[in-house]
Amino acid sequence: MKKLDDLIDVFAKLPGIGRKSAARIAFDVLDRSKADIDRMLEIIKDSHANIKHCEICGNLSENDICEICANEKRDKEVICVVEGVRDVIAFEKSETYNGLYHVLGGKIDPLNGVTIEDLNLRKLINRINGDVKEVILALNPDLEGETTSLYLTKFLKEKNVKISKIASGIPMGGNIEYTDMATLGRSLEGRVNVDDLD
Amino acid sequence: MKKLDDLIDVFAKLPGIGRKSAARIAFDVLDRSKADIDRMLEIIKDSHANIKHCEICGNLSENDICEICANEKRDKEVICVVEGVRDVIAFEKSETYNGLYHVLGGKIDPLNGVTIEDLNLRKLINRINGDVKEVILALNPDLEGETTSLYLTKFLKEKNVKISKIASGIPMGGNIEYTDMATLGRSLEGRVNVDDLD
C-alpha cells in the first residue's frame, strides 16, 4: 500500500529508527485520534519554524541570543567549545559549569566531507577578545574530535587566551581492568598531583 | 527551552522511543530544510486521513475494502485470524498463505482492560457463512493469545467450520538445547506423523 509505505519511510528516515521500528510507529500513529495528530504536526511545524541557532554561540534558541549567552550571571571569561547542542545540554545537566559555550556544529571529518570551513569557527575566533580568559576544548575523545582540537589550538594560539582541554580517563564507577589501553594511557598522561585536588 | 521540550515530547511518545532517542530525533528534525519538513508533515497528515480499516477484515486499506479481501484470486474458504495488521504483513511476506485474514485489533488482556468486547469479533462471526470452510487461529503464543484463542474456539464451535491453530514449536534454525520448556512441550504435543509431511 503506497500511502502506508510512504508513512513508514518518513519514520525510517529519522536517526536510529530501523524499518521495523518505523512500521511500529506508523501503525501507532494511524491509530491515534485526528486531534492528537493535528497537535503533533503543529508542534513539529512550530518548533521547526521558531527554534534557531543563537547568533553568538550557535546553541539552539527561540530568540536571536540564547538563554545562556543572555544570562548575566554566567561567567563571560570562559568559553567551552563543543561539537553539538546535545553536548551543551549534557554539561548543563551536570551543573558543574557556569561559563559560556560555543557550538561548532560538528567536527573535522574528511571521510564524511566535513572540513574546518563547515564549522562555526569564525565566530569563535571573533569572540576571543580581551574579556575571554580561557577556552575549554570539550570535543569527544575520538579521532575526529582530537583532530579538531589540534586545529582549534593552532588557531587560538595566536590569541592571548588560555587553552585547556577536558580530561580524558577512566569514567567514574569504571574499572581499570576492563578499561581500554588508549584510555588508560590518557589517565596516566593526564595524572594530577594530589596536592592540586581539593 | 519550552518549544524544544515540546518537540522532544512529541517523539518520546512514539512507541519504542526513549527520551534520549527522542532528543536525537528532535535535533535531526530541526536541522532539516523547511521543504523537507513540509513534505514529512504532509505525508503524516495525508496517510492519517486516508488510511482506514477494511470494512470486512479490519486490515489497513486506502479503500473501504482492502487489497486482500478485494483480490479475486485469494482463497475465500479460509480465514486466518490475527491480532494486528503487522501480523498480516508478516504472513504476506512469508508468501505461504493465499486465504483471507481477520484482524482482531488486539487480544483479550484483562490486566490492561482489553475484553472480548473490544475486539473485532462480531464481524468475524458474521463472516462465517456457508463459504468459509476453515478458520486458522494465528494469535501470538503467549498467555493473552492463548486465552483469546480459547474464547474464539468457544464462539466458533457453534458454527459449522473447521477450527485450526498455527503450530507452536522450535523455530527454524533454533536449538533444542537452548529452547525453553514450554516451547519444547508444545513441539512434542504438536508432533506430526512423518507420513503426513510432504
mmCIF file of C-alpha atoms in Angstrom:
data_model
loop_
_atom_site.group_PDB
_atom_site.id
_atom_site.type_symbol
_atom_site.label_atom_id
_atom_site.label_comp_id
_atom_site.label_asym_id
_atom_site.label_seq_id
_atom_site.Cartn_x
_atom_site.Cartn_y
_atom_site.Cartn_z
ATOM 1 C CA MET A 1 0.000 0.000 0.000
ATOM 2 C CA LYS A 2 1.680 3.182 -1.261
ATOM 3 C CA LYS A 3 0.448 5.536 1.467
ATOM 4 C CA LEU A 4 1.473 3.175 4.252
ATOM 5 C CA ASP A 5 4.917 2.659 2.701
ATOM 6 C CA ASP A 6 5.354 6.435 2.444
ATOM 7 C CA LEU A 7 4.415 6.840 6.099
ATOM 8 C CA ILE A 8 6.840 4.121 7.186
ATOM 9 C CA ASP A 9 9.547 5.805 5.056
ATOM 10 C CA VAL A 10 9.011 9.079 6.919
ATOM 11 C CA PHE A 11 9.802 7.444 10.230
ATOM 12 C CA ALA A 12 12.557 5.203 8.854
ATOM 13 C CA LYS A 13 14.430 8.385 7.853
ATOM 14 C CA LEU A 14 14.657 9.528 11.488
ATOM 15 C CA PRO A 15 18.053 8.797 13.052
ATOM 16 C CA GLY A 16 18.303 5.499 14.933
ATOM 17 C CA ILE A 17 14.988 4.155 13.605
ATOM 18 C CA GLY A 18 15.097 0.963 11.534
ATOM 19 C CA ARG A 19 12.342 -0.200 9.188
ATOM 20 C CA LYS A 20 10.701 -2.466 11.775
ATOM 21 C CA SER A 21 10.520 0.287 14.380
ATOM 22 C CA ALA A 22 9.311 2.690 11.695
ATOM 23 C CA ALA A 23 6.444 0.325 10.841
ATOM 24 C CA ARG A 24 5.545 0.028 14.515
ATOM 25 C CA ILE A 25 5.490 3.820 14.832
ATOM 26 C CA ALA A 26 3.412 4.179 11.657
ATOM 27 C CA PHE A 27 0.725 1.805 12.974
ATOM 28 C CA ASP A 28 0.688 3.632 16.298
ATOM 29 C CA VAL A 29 0.266 6.980 14.536
ATOM 30 C CA LEU A 30 -2.554 5.654 12.338
ATOM 31 C CA ASP A 31 -4.421 4.515 15.458
ATOM 32 C CA ARG A 32 -4.385 7.966 17.048
ATOM 33 C CA SER A 33 -7.199 10.499 17.020
ATOM 34 C CA LYS A 34 -7.208 13.314 14.478
ATOM 35 C CA ALA A 35 -6.861 15.886 17.285
ATOM 36 C CA ASP A 36 -3.781 14.095 18.563
ATOM 37 C CA ILE A 37 -2.152 14.050 15.110
ATOM 38 C CA ASP A 38 -3.026 17.699 14.446
ATOM 39 C CA ARG A 39 -1.364 18.692 17.714
ATOM 40 C CA MET A 40 1.719 16.639 16.861
ATOM 41 C CA LEU A 41 2.041 18.193 13.396
ATOM 42 C CA GLU A 42 1.517 21.700 14.805
ATOM 43 C CA ILE A 43 4.320 21.247 17.349
ATOM 44 C CA ILE A 44 6.773 19.977 14.721
ATOM 45 C CA LYS A 45 5.868 22.813 12.351
ATOM 46 C CA ASP A 46 6.043 25.475 15.056
ATOM 47 C CA SER A 47 9.329 24.349 16.572
ATOM 48 C CA HIS A 48 10.967 23.943 13.161
ATOM 49 C CA ALA A 49 9.923 27.471 12.250
ATOM 50 C CA ASN A 50 10.820 29.127 15.547
ATOM 51 C CA ILE A 51 13.851 27.382 17.008
ATOM 52 C CA LYS A 52 17.024 28.856 15.536
ATOM 53 C CA HIS A 53 20.732 28.980 16.313
ATOM 54 C CA CYS A 54 21.990 31.587 18.785
ATOM 55 C CA GLU A 55 23.806 34.340 16.869
ATOM 56 C CA ILE A 56 26.644 34.332 19.363
ATOM 57 C CA CYS A 57 27.362 30.712 20.264
ATOM 58 C CA GLY A 58 25.361 28.537 17.847
ATOM 59 C CA ASN A 59 23.270 26.912 20.596
ATOM 60 C CA LEU A 60 19.560 26.359 19.865
ATOM 61 C CA SER A 61 17.335 29.219 20.906
ATOM 62 C CA GLU A 62 13.861 30.674 20.495
ATOM 63 C CA ASN A 63 15.390 34.150 20.396
ATOM 64 C CA ASP A 64 18.332 35.619 18.468
ATOM 65 C CA ILE A 65 20.516 35.211 21.564
ATOM 66 C CA CYS A 66 20.216 32.003 23.583
ATOM 67 C CA GLU A 67 19.332 31.803 27.284
ATOM 68 C CA ILE A 68 22.914 31.034 28.275
ATOM 69 C CA CYS A 69 24.560 33.882 26.349
ATOM 70 C CA ALA A 70 21.846 36.269 27.582
ATOM 71 C CA ASN A 71 22.239 35.204 31.211
ATOM 72 C CA GLU A 72 24.047 37.946 33.145
ATOM 73 C CA LYS A 73 25.021 35.513 35.889
ATOM 74 C CA ARG A 74 27.184 33.321 33.633
ATOM 75 C CA ASP A 75 30.950 33.720 33.715
ATOM 76 C CA LYS A 76 31.827 35.564 30.478
ATOM 77 C CA GLU A 77 35.529 34.815 30.876
ATOM 78 C CA VAL A 78 35.324 31.143 29.920
ATOM 79 C CA ILE A 79 34.080 29.590 26.675
ATOM 80 C CA CYS A 80 33.576 25.835 26.444
ATOM 81 C CA VAL A 81 33.818 24.666 22.816
ATOM 82 C CA VAL A 82 31.586 21.666 21.992
ATOM 83 C CA GLU A 83 30.606 19.764 18.869
ATOM 84 C CA GLY A 84 26.844 19.967 19.194
ATOM 85 C CA VAL A 85 23.851 21.281 21.061
ATOM 86 C CA ARG A 86 23.448 17.953 22.841
ATOM 87 C CA ASP A 87 26.844 18.457 24.472
ATOM 88 C CA VAL A 88 25.663 21.799 25.847
ATOM 89 C CA ILE A 89 22.630 20.066 27.343
ATOM 90 C CA ALA A 90 24.842 17.359 28.875
ATOM 91 C CA PHE A 91 27.165 19.893 30.537
ATOM 92 C CA GLU A 92 24.201 21.963 31.731
ATOM 93 C CA LYS A 93 22.645 18.865 33.294
ATOM 94 C CA SER A 94 25.873 18.137 35.164
ATOM 95 C CA GLU A 95 25.513 21.555 36.853
ATOM 96 C CA THR A 96 29.294 21.844 37.066
ATOM 97 C CA TYR A 97 29.897 24.715 34.625
ATOM 98 C CA ASN A 98 28.886 28.337 34.750
ATOM 99 C CA GLY A 99 30.716 29.805 31.757
ATOM 100 C CA LEU A 100 29.600 30.263 28.143
ATOM 101 C CA TYR A 101 29.613 27.771 25.254
ATOM 102 C CA HIS A 102 30.492 27.740 21.601
ATOM 103 C CA VAL A 103 28.809 25.137 19.399
ATOM 104 C CA LEU A 104 30.936 24.126 16.399
ATOM 105 C CA GLY A 105 28.131 22.170 14.740
ATOM 106 C CA GLY A 106 30.348 19.167 14.060
ATOM 107 C CA LYS A 107 33.980 18.173 13.987
ATOM 108 C CA ILE A 108 36.551 17.868 11.217
ATOM 109 C CA ASP A 109 35.788 14.613 9.435
ATOM 110 C CA PRO A 110 37.376 14.458 5.964
ATOM 111 C CA LEU A 111 35.988 10.979 5.257
ATOM 112 C CA ASN A 112 32.470 12.404 5.523
ATOM 113 C CA GLY A 113 33.406 15.628 3.781
ATOM 114 C CA VAL A 114 33.376 17.878 6.852
ATOM 115 C CA THR A 115 36.247 20.349 6.722
ATOM 116 C CA ILE A 116 37.221 23.186 9.029
ATOM 117 C CA GLU A 117 35.242 25.512 6.706
ATOM 118 C CA ASP A 118 31.990 23.787 7.663
ATOM 119 C CA LEU A 119 32.396 24.517 11.355
ATOM 120 C CA ASN A 120 31.164 27.567 13.245
ATOM 121 C CA LEU A 121 34.775 28.673 13.779
ATOM 122 C CA ARG A 122 34.963 32.280 12.529
ATOM 123 C CA LYS A 123 32.516 33.414 15.218
ATOM 124 C CA LEU A 124 34.549 31.675 17.901
ATOM 125 C CA ILE A 125 37.737 33.493 16.847
ATOM 126 C CA ASN A 126 35.854 36.805 16.864
ATOM 127 C CA ARG A 127 34.514 36.119 20.354
ATOM 128 C CA ILE A 128 38.019 35.876 21.796
ATOM 129 C CA ASN A 129 38.586 39.490 22.741
ATOM 130 C CA GLY A 130 40.006 40.941 25.931
ATOM 131 C CA ASP A 131 37.144 39.625 28.101
ATOM 132 C CA VAL A 132 37.701 35.922 27.460
ATOM 133 C CA LYS A 133 40.453 34.432 29.616
ATOM 134 C CA GLU A 134 40.079 30.719 28.856
ATOM 135 C CA VAL A 135 38.803 28.450 26.088
ATOM 136 C CA ILE A 136 37.999 24.892 27.163
ATOM 137 C CA LEU A 137 38.068 22.374 24.303
ATOM 138 C CA ALA A 138 35.371 19.771 25.018
ATOM 139 C CA LEU A 139 35.265 17.633 21.900
ATOM 140 C CA ASN A 140 34.604 13.918 22.004
ATOM 141 C CA PRO A 141 37.856 11.986 22.544
ATOM 142 C CA ASP A 142 37.813 10.178 19.182
ATOM 143 C CA LEU A 143 39.960 10.623 16.083
ATOM 144 C CA GLU A 144 37.894 13.450 14.583
ATOM 145 C CA GLY A 145 37.492 15.198 17.925
ATOM 146 C CA GLU A 146 41.248 15.097 18.565
ATOM 147 C CA THR A 147 41.989 16.399 15.071
ATOM 148 C CA THR A 148 39.541 19.245 15.579
ATOM 149 C CA SER A 149 41.101 20.091 18.950
ATOM 150 C CA LEU A 150 44.525 20.268 17.317
ATOM 151 C CA TYR A 151 43.237 22.647 14.633
ATOM 152 C CA LEU A 152 41.452 24.831 17.161
ATOM 153 C CA THR A 153 44.581 25.008 19.286
ATOM 154 C CA LYS A 154 46.529 26.199 16.246
ATOM 155 C CA PHE A 155 44.013 28.968 15.530
ATOM 156 C CA LEU A 156 43.593 30.015 19.153
ATOM 157 C CA LYS A 157 47.313 30.139 19.945
ATOM 158 C CA GLU A 158 47.507 33.449 18.067
ATOM 159 C CA LYS A 159 45.088 34.911 20.593
ATOM 160 C CA ASN A 160 46.111 35.850 24.092
ATOM 161 C CA VAL A 161 43.967 33.239 25.851
ATOM 162 C CA LYS A 162 44.490 30.140 27.987
ATOM 163 C CA ILE A 163 43.537 26.972 26.097
ATOM 164 C CA SER A 164 42.561 23.888 28.080
ATOM 165 C CA LYS A 165 41.045 20.528 27.216
ATOM 166 C CA ILE A 166 38.643 18.446 29.280
ATOM 167 C CA ALA A 167 40.270 15.439 30.964
ATOM 168 C CA SER A 168 40.163 12.022 29.360
ATOM 169 C CA GLY A 169 40.460 8.977 31.633
ATOM 170 C CA ILE A 170 38.605 6.222 33.418
ATOM 171 C CA PRO A 171 34.934 7.186 33.909
ATOM 172 C CA MET A 172 33.561 7.387 37.451
ATOM 173 C CA GLY A 173 32.422 3.919 38.501
ATOM 174 C CA GLY A 174 34.629 2.432 35.781
ATOM 175 C CA ASN A 175 37.011 -0.450 36.182
ATOM 176 C CA ILE A 176 40.750 -0.294 35.439
ATOM 177 C CA GLU A 177 40.860 -3.978 34.486
ATOM 178 C CA TYR A 178 38.257 -3.514 31.763
ATOM 179 C CA THR A 179 39.425 -0.126 30.525
ATOM 180 C CA ASP A 180 40.921 0.032 27.038
ATOM 181 C CA MET A 181 44.613 0.811 26.548
ATOM 182 C CA ALA A 182 44.106 4.243 24.999
ATOM 183 C CA THR A 183 42.014 5.418 27.951
ATOM 184 C CA LEU A 184 44.489 4.000 30.479
ATOM 185 C CA GLY A 185 47.298 5.787 28.654
ATOM 186 C CA ARG A 186 45.326 9.046 28.823
ATOM 187 C CA SER A 187 44.600 8.569 32.516
ATOM 188 C CA LEU A 188 48.352 8.313 33.215
ATOM 189 C CA GLU A 189 49.321 11.109 30.858
ATOM 190 C CA GLY A 190 46.752 13.424 32.457
ATOM 191 C CA ARG A 191 47.532 12.467 36.040
ATOM 192 C CA VAL A 192 47.068 15.224 38.592
ATOM 193 C CA ASN A 193 49.186 15.983 41.632
ATOM 194 C CA VAL A 194 47.026 15.065 44.631
ATOM 195 C CA ASP A 195 48.041 18.314 46.299
ATOM 196 C CA ASP A 196 46.252 20.137 43.458
ATOM 197 C CA LEU A 197 42.942 18.393 44.216
ATOM 198 C CA ASP A 198 40.579 19.845 46.792
ATOM 199 C CA MET B 1 13.525 25.713 26.305
ATOM 200 C CA LYS B 2 9.767 25.087 26.116
ATOM 201 C CA LYS B 3 9.498 24.603 22.332
ATOM 202 C CA LEU B 4 12.395 22.158 22.245
ATOM 203 C CA ASP B 5 10.957 20.177 25.178
ATOM 204 C CA ASP B 6 7.594 20.015 23.404
ATOM 205 C CA LEU B 7 9.270 18.734 20.254
ATOM 206 C CA ILE B 8 11.205 16.082 22.161
ATOM 207 C CA ASP B 9 7.945 15.072 23.908
ATOM 208 C CA VAL B 10 6.286 14.505 20.534
ATOM 209 C CA PHE B 11 8.920 11.946 19.565
ATOM 210 C CA ALA B 12 9.210 10.430 23.053
ATOM 211 C CA LYS B 13 5.516 9.497 22.797
ATOM 212 C CA LEU B 14 6.177 7.277 19.777
ATOM 213 C CA PRO B 15 6.381 3.580 20.687
ATOM 214 C CA GLY B 16 9.890 2.273 21.394
ATOM 215 C CA ILE B 17 11.482 5.747 21.525
ATOM 216 C CA GLY B 18 13.126 6.781 24.799
ATOM 217 C CA ARG B 19 13.894 10.375 25.799
ATOM 218 C CA LYS B 20 17.491 10.221 24.571
ATOM 219 C CA SER B 21 16.493 8.934 21.132
ATOM 220 C CA ALA B 22 13.673 11.485 21.040
ATOM 221 C CA ALA B 23 16.168 14.293 21.659
ATOM 222 C CA ARG B 24 18.411 12.949 18.908
ATOM 223 C CA ILE B 25 15.451 12.861 16.507
ATOM 224 C CA ALA B 26 14.367 16.381 17.503
ATOM 225 C CA PHE B 27 17.818 17.820 16.722
ATOM 226 C CA ASP B 28 17.852 15.991 13.411
ATOM 227 C CA VAL B 29 14.434 17.381 12.502
ATOM 228 C CA LEU B 30 15.430 20.935 13.461
ATOM 229 C CA ASP B 31 18.426 20.692 11.121
ATOM 230 C CA ARG B 32 16.309 19.793 8.088
ATOM 231 C CA SER B 33 15.132 22.159 5.386
ATOM 232 C CA LYS B 34 11.632 23.625 5.519
ATOM 233 C CA ALA B 35 10.699 21.783 2.304
ATOM 234 C CA ASP B 36 11.754 18.501 3.867
ATOM 235 C CA ILE B 37 9.671 19.117 6.986
ATOM 236 C CA ASP B 38 6.638 20.247 4.988
ATOM 237 C CA ARG B 39 6.787 17.040 2.959
ATOM 238 C CA MET B 40 7.073 14.961 6.119
ATOM 239 C CA LEU B 41 4.081 16.682 7.751
ATOM 240 C CA GLU B 42 2.018 16.348 4.569
ATOM 241 C CA ILE B 43 2.637 12.591 4.373
ATOM 242 C CA ILE B 44 1.667 12.048 8.017
ATOM 243 C CA LYS B 45 -1.469 14.168 7.610
ATOM 244 C CA ASP B 46 -2.480 12.522 4.347
ATOM 245 C CA SER B 47 -1.937 8.955 5.473
ATOM 246 C CA HIS B 48 -3.697 9.528 8.779
ATOM 247 C CA ALA B 49 -6.686 10.946 6.926
ATOM 248 C CA ASN B 50 -6.830 8.364 4.162
ATOM 249 C CA ILE B 51 -5.737 5.008 5.561
ATOM 250 C CA LYS B 52 -8.659 3.268 7.224
ATOM 251 C CA HIS B 53 -9.635 -0.202 8.348
ATOM 252 C CA CYS B 54 -11.090 -2.622 5.786
ATOM 253 C CA GLU B 55 -14.831 -2.982 6.412
ATOM 254 C CA ILE B 56 -14.621 -6.747 6.033
ATOM 255 C CA CYS B 57 -11.452 -7.889 7.790
ATOM 256 C CA GLY B 58 -10.116 -4.888 9.721
ATOM 257 C CA ASN B 59 -6.822 -4.757 7.782
ATOM 258 C CA LEU B 60 -5.472 -1.323 6.864
ATOM 259 C CA SER B 61 -6.630 -0.039 3.491
ATOM 260 C CA GLU B 62 -6.866 3.063 1.348
ATOM 261 C CA ASN B 63 -10.290 1.895 0.174
ATOM 262 C CA ASP B 64 -13.344 0.593 2.037
ATOM 263 C CA ILE B 65 -12.318 -2.958 1.174
ATOM 264 C CA CYS B 66 -8.639 -3.921 1.460
ATOM 265 C CA GLU B 67 -6.487 -5.303 -1.362
ATOM 266 C CA ILE B 68 -6.586 -8.822 0.065
ATOM 267 C CA CYS B 69 -10.365 -9.039 0.546
ATOM 268 C CA ALA B 70 -10.876 -7.492 -2.888
ATOM 269 C CA ASN B 71 -8.471 -9.906 -4.595
ATOM 270 C CA GLU B 72 -10.452 -12.460 -6.595
ATOM 271 C CA LYS B 73 -7.513 -14.860 -6.628
ATOM 272 C CA ARG B 74 -7.449 -15.361 -2.850
ATOM 273 C CA ASP B 75 -8.980 -18.499 -1.378
ATOM 274 C CA LYS B 76 -12.279 -17.342 0.215
ATOM 275 C CA GLU B 77 -12.709 -20.628 2.104
ATOM 276 C CA VAL B 78 -10.028 -19.953 4.725
ATOM 277 C CA ILE B 79 -9.810 -17.098 7.204
ATOM 278 C CA CYS B 80 -6.649 -16.584 9.243
ATOM 279 C CA VAL B 81 -7.411 -14.712 12.480
ATOM 280 C CA VAL B 82 -4.598 -12.440 13.680
ATOM 281 C CA GLU B 83 -4.129 -9.865 16.412
ATOM 282 C CA GLY B 84 -2.920 -6.962 14.322
ATOM 283 C CA VAL B 85 -2.151 -5.570 10.905
ATOM 284 C CA ARG B 86 1.548 -6.288 11.384
ATOM 285 C CA ASP B 87 0.755 -9.999 11.584
ATOM 286 C CA VAL B 88 -0.988 -9.783 8.208
ATOM 287 C CA ILE B 89 2.126 -8.169 6.759
ATOM 288 C CA ALA B 90 4.334 -10.896 8.279
ATOM 289 C CA PHE B 91 2.232 -13.712 6.802
ATOM 290 C CA GLU B 92 2.061 -11.956 3.439
ATOM 291 C CA LYS B 93 5.841 -11.589 3.394
ATOM 292 C CA SER B 94 6.233 -15.323 4.048
ATOM 293 C CA GLU B 95 4.289 -15.957 0.802
ATOM 294 C CA THR B 96 2.895 -19.179 2.269
ATOM 295 C CA TYR B 97 -0.777 -18.266 2.592
ATOM 296 C CA ASN B 98 -3.395 -17.479 -0.011
ATOM 297 C CA GLY B 99 -6.574 -17.228 2.062
ATOM 298 C CA LEU B 100 -8.225 -14.244 3.744
ATOM 299 C CA TYR B 101 -7.484 -12.622 7.099
ATOM 300 C CA HIS B 102 -9.419 -11.256 10.005
ATOM 301 C CA VAL B 103 -7.711 -8.648 12.185
ATOM 302 C CA LEU B 104 -8.958 -8.684 15.783
ATOM 303 C CA GLY B 105 -7.201 -5.453 16.705
ATOM 304 C CA GLY B 106 -5.744 -6.905 19.899
ATOM 305 C CA LYS B 107 -6.150 -9.841 22.228
ATOM 306 C CA ILE B 108 -8.036 -10.372 25.477
ATOM 307 C CA ASP B 109 -5.909 -8.764 28.165
ATOM 308 C CA PRO B 110 -7.903 -8.081 31.358
ATOM 309 C CA LEU B 111 -4.900 -6.555 33.157
ATOM 310 C CA ASN B 112 -4.782 -3.809 30.524
ATOM 311 C CA GLY B 113 -8.568 -3.553 30.331
ATOM 312 C CA VAL B 114 -8.984 -5.261 26.950
ATOM 313 C CA THR B 115 -12.046 -7.527 26.980
ATOM 314 C CA ILE B 116 -13.635 -9.610 24.252
ATOM 315 C CA GLU B 117 -15.970 -6.653 23.594
ATOM 316 C CA ASP B 118 -13.036 -4.546 22.413
ATOM 317 C CA LEU B 119 -12.075 -6.984 19.675
ATOM 318 C CA ASN B 120 -13.314 -7.020 16.098
ATOM 319 C CA LEU B 121 -15.203 -10.280 16.810
ATOM 320 C CA ARG B 122 -18.821 -9.657 15.717
ATOM 321 C CA LYS B 123 -17.712 -9.174 12.112
ATOM 322 C CA LEU B 124 -15.708 -12.401 12.219
ATOM 323 C CA ILE B 125 -18.736 -14.388 13.409
ATOM 324 C CA ASN B 126 -20.834 -12.822 10.652
ATOM 325 C CA ARG B 127 -18.229 -13.740 8.041
ATOM 326 C CA ILE B 128 -18.526 -17.444 8.846
ATOM 327 C CA ASN B 129 -21.292 -18.414 6.439
ATOM 328 C CA GLY B 130 -21.515 -21.401 4.121
ATOM 329 C CA ASP B 131 -18.478 -20.306 2.053
ATOM 330 C CA VAL B 132 -15.885 -20.449 4.816
ATOM 331 C CA LYS B 133 -14.582 -23.948 5.479
ATOM 332 C CA GLU B 134 -11.744 -23.257 7.904
ATOM 333 C CA VAL B 135 -10.706 -20.654 10.466
ATOM 334 C CA ILE B 136 -7.000 -20.621 11.372
ATOM 335 C CA LEU B 137 -6.250 -19.075 14.756
ATOM 336 C CA ALA B 138 -2.899 -17.308 14.443
ATOM 337 C CA LEU B 139 -2.521 -15.441 17.733
ATOM 338 C CA ASN B 140 0.812 -14.986 19.448
ATOM 339 C CA PRO B 141 1.593 -17.969 21.712
ATOM 340 C CA ASP B 142 1.550 -16.027 24.985
ATOM 341 C CA LEU B 143 -0.951 -16.015 27.861
ATOM 342 C CA GLU B 144 -3.282 -13.446 26.332
ATOM 343 C CA GLY B 145 -3.063 -15.010 22.883
ATOM 344 C CA GLU B 146 -3.919 -18.439 24.242
ATOM 345 C CA THR B 147 -6.850 -17.034 26.240
ATOM 346 C CA THR B 148 -8.144 -15.298 23.145
ATOM 347 C CA SER B 149 -7.809 -18.491 21.104
ATOM 348 C CA LEU B 150 -9.842 -20.364 23.718
ATOM 349 C CA TYR B 151 -12.617 -17.754 23.605
ATOM 350 C CA LEU B 152 -12.671 -17.708 19.827
ATOM 351 C CA THR B 153 -12.872 -21.506 19.735
ATOM 352 C CA LYS B 154 -15.894 -21.337 22.058
ATOM 353 C CA PHE B 155 -17.667 -18.834 19.791
ATOM 354 C CA LEU B 156 -16.744 -20.561 16.540
ATOM 355 C CA LYS B 157 -17.710 -24.062 17.684
ATOM 356 C CA GLU B 158 -21.367 -23.096 17.190
ATOM 357 C CA LYS B 159 -20.617 -22.549 13.516
ATOM 358 C CA ASN B 160 -20.146 -25.394 11.089
ATOM 359 C CA VAL B 161 -16.482 -24.681 10.365
ATOM 360 C CA LYS B 162 -13.131 -26.357 10.900
ATOM 361 C CA ILE B 163 -11.051 -24.543 13.523
ATOM 362 C CA SER B 164 -7.265 -24.895 13.455
ATOM 363 C CA LYS B 165 -4.390 -23.193 15.194
ATOM 364 C CA ILE B 166 -0.905 -22.418 13.859
ATOM 365 C CA ALA B 167 1.811 -24.727 15.172
ATOM 366 C CA SER B 168 3.936 -23.735 18.119
ATOM 367 C CA GLY B 169 7.403 -25.289 18.434
ATOM 368 C CA ILE B 170 11.101 -24.801 17.887
ATOM 369 C CA PRO B 171 11.722 -22.070 15.304
ATOM 370 C CA MET B 172 13.639 -22.956 12.128
ATOM 371 C CA GLY B 173 17.339 -22.644 12.835
ATOM 372 C CA GLY B 174 16.623 -22.911 16.566
ATOM 373 C CA ASN B 175 18.422 -25.143 19.011
ATOM 374 C CA ILE B 176 16.727 -27.779 21.173
ATOM 375 C CA GLU B 177 19.294 -27.347 23.956
ATOM 376 C CA TYR B 178 18.500 -23.651 24.344
ATOM 377 C CA THR B 179 14.754 -23.866 23.805
ATOM 378 C CA ASP B 180 12.524 -23.099 26.809
ATOM 379 C CA MET B 181 10.453 -25.853 28.436
ATOM 380 C CA ALA B 182 7.072 -24.542 27.305
ATOM 381 C CA THR B 183 8.149 -24.485 23.659
ATOM 382 C CA LEU B 184 9.698 -27.964 23.888
ATOM 383 C CA GLY B 185 6.448 -29.229 25.452
ATOM 384 C CA ARG B 186 4.486 -27.674 22.584
ATOM 385 C CA SER B 187 6.800 -29.189 19.993
ATOM 386 C CA LEU B 188 6.124 -32.657 21.409
ATOM 387 C CA GLU B 189 2.395 -32.096 21.888
ATOM 388 C CA GLY B 190 2.039 -30.853 18.321
ATOM 389 C CA ARG B 191 4.238 -33.551 16.773
ATOM 390 C CA VAL B 192 3.277 -34.599 13.260
ATOM 391 C CA ASN B 193 3.332 -38.070 11.768
ATOM 392 C CA VAL B 194 6.167 -38.032 9.199
ATOM 393 C CA ASP B 195 3.884 -39.753 6.721
ATOM 394 C CA ASP B 196 1.674 -36.643 6.825
ATOM 395 C CA LEU B 197 4.550 -34.411 5.717
ATOM 396 C CA ASP B 198 5.295 -33.915 2.093
#
